[in-house]
Amino acid sequence: MTQSNAPQGGNRGGESQGVRVLATVGSGVTAFFGTGPLQGSTIAFVQAFARDHYGYGFDDIVNVAWWGVCAVGVYGAARMVSGVILRILEGRGLLSGFRIGGGFR
């Protein structure tokens, strides 16, 4: 017995894809604007921690690695929050007209 991968409920798959794209783009923008301030305000603490516990000479490596951690963290948090909010709005019918390629109905 095989199961179909077709979305249940008519055009629900297209709307869900639109919500996912909207959440992903919004999270990317949030990560762009949020990574720099977060990294800039925490890097001194992180470098001091690395110096105290792992010795000197790691400042550049810690700087690059911490930037990556901040970027992934901000993107992930924004994606999670926006995904939940948009799913709630979609479930209440407030985003029922948002589709990929079609805009609003």
XYZ file of C-alpha atoms in Angstrom, residues 7-101:
95
model
C -1.513 17.864 0.466
C -4.752 17.358 2.294
C -7.477 19.934 1.928
C -7.150 21.292 -1.602
C -4.727 24.188 -1.931
C -3.405 23.849 1.609
C 0.071 22.776 0.395
C 0.595 25.953 -1.629
C -0.483 28.120 1.268
C 1.776 26.260 3.670
C 4.685 26.693 1.264
C 3.970 30.411 1.088
C 3.984 30.669 4.864
C 7.301 28.790 5.008
C 8.854 31.111 2.436
C 7.580 34.176 4.278
C 9.000 32.883 7.574
C 12.351 32.040 5.966
C 12.755 35.429 4.279
C 11.768 37.263 7.444
C 14.241 35.201 9.444
C 17.020 35.962 6.971
C 16.361 39.685 7.264
C 16.260 39.414 11.061
C 19.560 37.522 11.039
C 21.145 40.174 8.805
C 20.179 43.001 11.143
C 20.553 41.081 14.422
C 23.844 39.204 14.024
C 26.125 42.261 14.063
C 24.713 43.885 17.198
C 24.597 40.569 19.082
C 28.140 39.626 18.083
C 29.481 43.113 18.788
C 27.978 43.290 22.254
C 29.120 39.815 23.342
C 32.489 39.230 21.630
C 34.592 40.882 24.357
C 33.153 38.531 26.981
C 33.573 35.473 24.750
C 37.190 36.328 23.850
C 38.043 36.990 27.523
C 36.472 33.651 28.456
C 38.471 31.872 25.746
C 41.713 33.595 26.871
C 41.136 32.692 30.518
C 40.301 29.049 29.856
C 42.218 28.142 26.677
C 45.157 30.557 26.533
C 46.200 33.367 24.232
C 46.327 33.346 20.443
C 42.752 32.267 19.699
C 41.161 35.721 19.396
C 40.720 35.665 15.609
C 39.420 32.094 15.546
C 37.027 32.829 18.416
C 35.829 35.990 16.652
C 34.938 34.137 13.438
C 33.439 31.159 15.257
C 31.367 33.385 17.540
C 30.065 35.327 14.528
C 28.865 32.022 13.049
C 27.239 30.990 16.319
C 25.461 34.350 16.566
C 24.280 34.206 12.937
C 22.902 30.676 13.268
C 21.366 31.438 16.656
C 19.601 34.615 15.515
C 18.353 32.952 12.314
C 17.152 29.847 14.162
C 15.366 31.793 16.874
C 13.725 34.123 14.348
C 12.698 31.188 12.140
C 11.166 29.360 15.075
C 9.222 32.364 16.356
C 8.051 33.528 12.930
C 7.115 29.982 11.946
C 4.971 29.545 15.037
C 3.309 32.960 14.660
C 2.589 32.455 10.967
C 1.217 28.941 11.584
C -1.129 30.340 14.225
C -2.274 33.073 11.835
C -2.673 30.532 9.039
C -4.685 28.234 11.297
C -7.039 31.081 12.154
C -7.561 31.808 8.473
C -5.788 35.170 8.493
C -3.268 34.054 5.860
C -5.667 32.003 3.783
C -4.999 34.020 0.619
C -1.189 33.855 0.672
C 0.125 31.520 -2.024
C 3.448 31.076 -3.835
C 3.325 32.764 -7.235
